[in-house]
Tab-separated table of C-alpha atoms in Angstrom:
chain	number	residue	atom	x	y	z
H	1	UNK	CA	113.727	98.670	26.843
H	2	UNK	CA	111.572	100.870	24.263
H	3	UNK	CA	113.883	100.000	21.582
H	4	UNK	CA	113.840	95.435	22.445
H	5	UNK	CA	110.161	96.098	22.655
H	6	UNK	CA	109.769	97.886	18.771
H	7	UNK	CA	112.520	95.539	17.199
H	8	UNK	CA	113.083	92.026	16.495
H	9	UNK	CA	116.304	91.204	17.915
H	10	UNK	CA	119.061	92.300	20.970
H	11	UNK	CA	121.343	93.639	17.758
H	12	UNK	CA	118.794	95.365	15.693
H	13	UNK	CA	117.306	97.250	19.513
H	14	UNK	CA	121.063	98.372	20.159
H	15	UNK	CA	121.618	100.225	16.591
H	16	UNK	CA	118.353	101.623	16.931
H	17	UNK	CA	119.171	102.867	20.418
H	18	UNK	CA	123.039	104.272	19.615
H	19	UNK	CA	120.560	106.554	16.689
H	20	UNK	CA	118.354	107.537	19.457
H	21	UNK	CA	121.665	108.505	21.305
H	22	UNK	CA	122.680	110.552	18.904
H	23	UNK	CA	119.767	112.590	18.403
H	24	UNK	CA	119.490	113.162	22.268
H	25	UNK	CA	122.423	114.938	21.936
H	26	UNK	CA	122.022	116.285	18.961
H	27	UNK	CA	118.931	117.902	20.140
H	28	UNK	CA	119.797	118.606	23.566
H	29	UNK	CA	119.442	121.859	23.167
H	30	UNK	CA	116.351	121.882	22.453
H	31	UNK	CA	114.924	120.432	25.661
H	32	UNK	CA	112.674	122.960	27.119
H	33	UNK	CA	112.012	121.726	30.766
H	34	UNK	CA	108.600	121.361	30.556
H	35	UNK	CA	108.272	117.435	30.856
H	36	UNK	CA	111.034	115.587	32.255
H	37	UNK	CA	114.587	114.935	30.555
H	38	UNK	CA	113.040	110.796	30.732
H	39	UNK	CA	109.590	111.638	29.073
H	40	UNK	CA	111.638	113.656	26.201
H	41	UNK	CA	113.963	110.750	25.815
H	42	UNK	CA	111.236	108.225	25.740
H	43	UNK	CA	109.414	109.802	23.009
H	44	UNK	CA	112.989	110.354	20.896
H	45	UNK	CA	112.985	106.335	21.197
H	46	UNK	CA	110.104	105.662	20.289
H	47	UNK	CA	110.318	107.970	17.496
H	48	UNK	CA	113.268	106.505	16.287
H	49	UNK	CA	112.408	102.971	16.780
H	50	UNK	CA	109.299	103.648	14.705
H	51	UNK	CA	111.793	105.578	11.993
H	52	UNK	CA	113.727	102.236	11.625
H	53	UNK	CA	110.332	100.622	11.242
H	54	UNK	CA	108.806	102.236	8.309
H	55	UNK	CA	113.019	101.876	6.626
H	56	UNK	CA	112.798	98.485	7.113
H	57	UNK	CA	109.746	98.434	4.845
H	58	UNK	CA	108.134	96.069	6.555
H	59	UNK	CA	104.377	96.142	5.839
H	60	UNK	CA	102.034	93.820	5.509
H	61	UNK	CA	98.567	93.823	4.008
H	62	UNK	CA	97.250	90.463	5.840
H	63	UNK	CA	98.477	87.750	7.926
H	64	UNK	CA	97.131	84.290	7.254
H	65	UNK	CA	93.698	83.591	9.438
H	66	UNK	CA	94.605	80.204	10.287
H	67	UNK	CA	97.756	82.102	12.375
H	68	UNK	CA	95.587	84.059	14.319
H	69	UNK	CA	92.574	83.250	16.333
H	70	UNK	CA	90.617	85.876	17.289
H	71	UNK	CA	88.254	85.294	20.054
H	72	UNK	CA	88.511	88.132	23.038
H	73	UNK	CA	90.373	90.519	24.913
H	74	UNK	CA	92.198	90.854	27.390
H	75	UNK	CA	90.937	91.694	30.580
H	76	UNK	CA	91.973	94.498	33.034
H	77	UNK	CA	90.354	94.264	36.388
H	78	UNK	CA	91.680	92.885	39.741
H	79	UNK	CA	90.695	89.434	39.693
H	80	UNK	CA	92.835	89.160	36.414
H	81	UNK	CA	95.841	90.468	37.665
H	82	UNK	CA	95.444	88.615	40.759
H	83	UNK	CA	95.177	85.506	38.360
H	84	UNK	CA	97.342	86.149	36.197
H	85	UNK	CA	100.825	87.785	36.972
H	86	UNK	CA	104.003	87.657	34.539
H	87	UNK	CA	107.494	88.896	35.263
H	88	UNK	CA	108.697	91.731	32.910
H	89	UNK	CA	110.767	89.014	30.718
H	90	UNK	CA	108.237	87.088	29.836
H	91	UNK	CA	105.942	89.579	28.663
H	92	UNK	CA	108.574	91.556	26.817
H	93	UNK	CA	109.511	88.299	25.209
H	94	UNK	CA	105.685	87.261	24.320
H	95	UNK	CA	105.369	90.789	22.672
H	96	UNK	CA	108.691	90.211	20.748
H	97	UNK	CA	107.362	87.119	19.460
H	98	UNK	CA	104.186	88.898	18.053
H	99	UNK	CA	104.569	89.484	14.068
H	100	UNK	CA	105.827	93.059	13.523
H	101	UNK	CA	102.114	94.300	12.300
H	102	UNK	CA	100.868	93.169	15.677
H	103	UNK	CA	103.975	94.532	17.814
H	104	UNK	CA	104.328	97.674	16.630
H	105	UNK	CA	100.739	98.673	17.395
H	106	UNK	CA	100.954	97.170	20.577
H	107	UNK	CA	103.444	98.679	21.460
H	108	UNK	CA	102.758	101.876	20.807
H	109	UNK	CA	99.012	101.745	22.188
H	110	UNK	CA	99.036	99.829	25.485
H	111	UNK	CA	102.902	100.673	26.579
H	112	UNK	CA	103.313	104.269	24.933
H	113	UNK	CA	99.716	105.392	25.537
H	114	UNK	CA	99.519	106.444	21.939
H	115	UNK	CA	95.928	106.865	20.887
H	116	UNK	CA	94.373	104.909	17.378
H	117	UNK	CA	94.423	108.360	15.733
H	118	UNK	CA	97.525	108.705	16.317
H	119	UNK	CA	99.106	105.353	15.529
H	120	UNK	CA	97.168	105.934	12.274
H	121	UNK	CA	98.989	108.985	11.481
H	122	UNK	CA	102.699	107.783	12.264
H	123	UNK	CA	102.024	104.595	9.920
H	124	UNK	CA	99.872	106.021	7.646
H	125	UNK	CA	96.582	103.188	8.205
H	126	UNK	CA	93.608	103.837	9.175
H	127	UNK	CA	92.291	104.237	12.773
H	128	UNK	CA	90.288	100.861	11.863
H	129	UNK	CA	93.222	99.100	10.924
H	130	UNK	CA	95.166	100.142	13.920
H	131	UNK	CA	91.589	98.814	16.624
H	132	UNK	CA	92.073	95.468	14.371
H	133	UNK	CA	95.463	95.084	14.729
H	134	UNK	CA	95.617	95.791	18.362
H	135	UNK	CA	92.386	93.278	18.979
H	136	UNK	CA	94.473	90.710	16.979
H	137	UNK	CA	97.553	91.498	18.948
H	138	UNK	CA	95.806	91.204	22.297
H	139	UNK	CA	94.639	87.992	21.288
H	140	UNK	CA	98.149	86.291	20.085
H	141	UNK	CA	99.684	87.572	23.586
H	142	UNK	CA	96.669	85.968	25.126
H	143	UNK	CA	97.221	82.834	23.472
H	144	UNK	CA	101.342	83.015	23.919
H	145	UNK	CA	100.715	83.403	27.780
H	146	UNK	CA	98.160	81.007	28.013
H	147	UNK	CA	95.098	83.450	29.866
H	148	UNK	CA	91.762	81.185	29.678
């Protein structure tokens, strides 16, 4: 699941996920015990997953404006979940559909609880960039699923 949710297709998720593999086991041995075996997985995927990012050189300076609205946020309180509910599919395949720039911070903030300083360190932008791209990414998904 970390690794659909950082790459762009099924294929490109399960070669990123056989190199996670290998460095689980690789590094076994240096599991400590003091978070759980999952936790230290998790954070070897999504290590690796953004590894095969930044090697796939995709960066982008801009996207074109007239792609991307920006006009809110999306809301967390109990009358908008209660309004608005989507199965895990759907939202895994509205986040696929964002452009990279916009997934990977996504990603990476709301899912992996990463905070702006740190997104800004792993792909070398600024914690600016990272609030902007998030925003904008917030808005596309609130577009894709249609939240009024």
């Amino acid at each position: 699941g970390i690794c659909l949710r950082y790459c762009n297709n099924y294929e490109d998720a399960r070669d990123v996920m056989q190199d996670g593999f290998i460095k689980v086991f690789s590094k076994i041995n240096t599991f400590k015990g003091e978070s759980s075996l999952q936790t230290w997985m998790s954070k070897i995927f999504v290590h690796t997953s953004l590894n095969y990012f930044r090697k796939a050189h995709i960066k982008y300076d801009h996207v074109d404006i007239n792609e991307v609205q920006i006009d809110g946020d999306l809301q967390k309180d109990d009358e908008h979940s209660a309004k608005y509910s989507w199965d895990q599919k759907t939202v895994l395949k509205a986040i696929q559909g964002l452009p990279d720039i916009y997934r990977v911070i996504i990603n990476m903030y709301a899912i992996d609880g990463m905070s702006h300083q740190d997104i800004s360190k792993q792909l070398n932008i600024s914690e600016g960039t990272s609030k902007s791209r998030l925003s904008r990414a917030r808005t596309m998904l609130k577009e894709v699923l249609s939240v009024k």
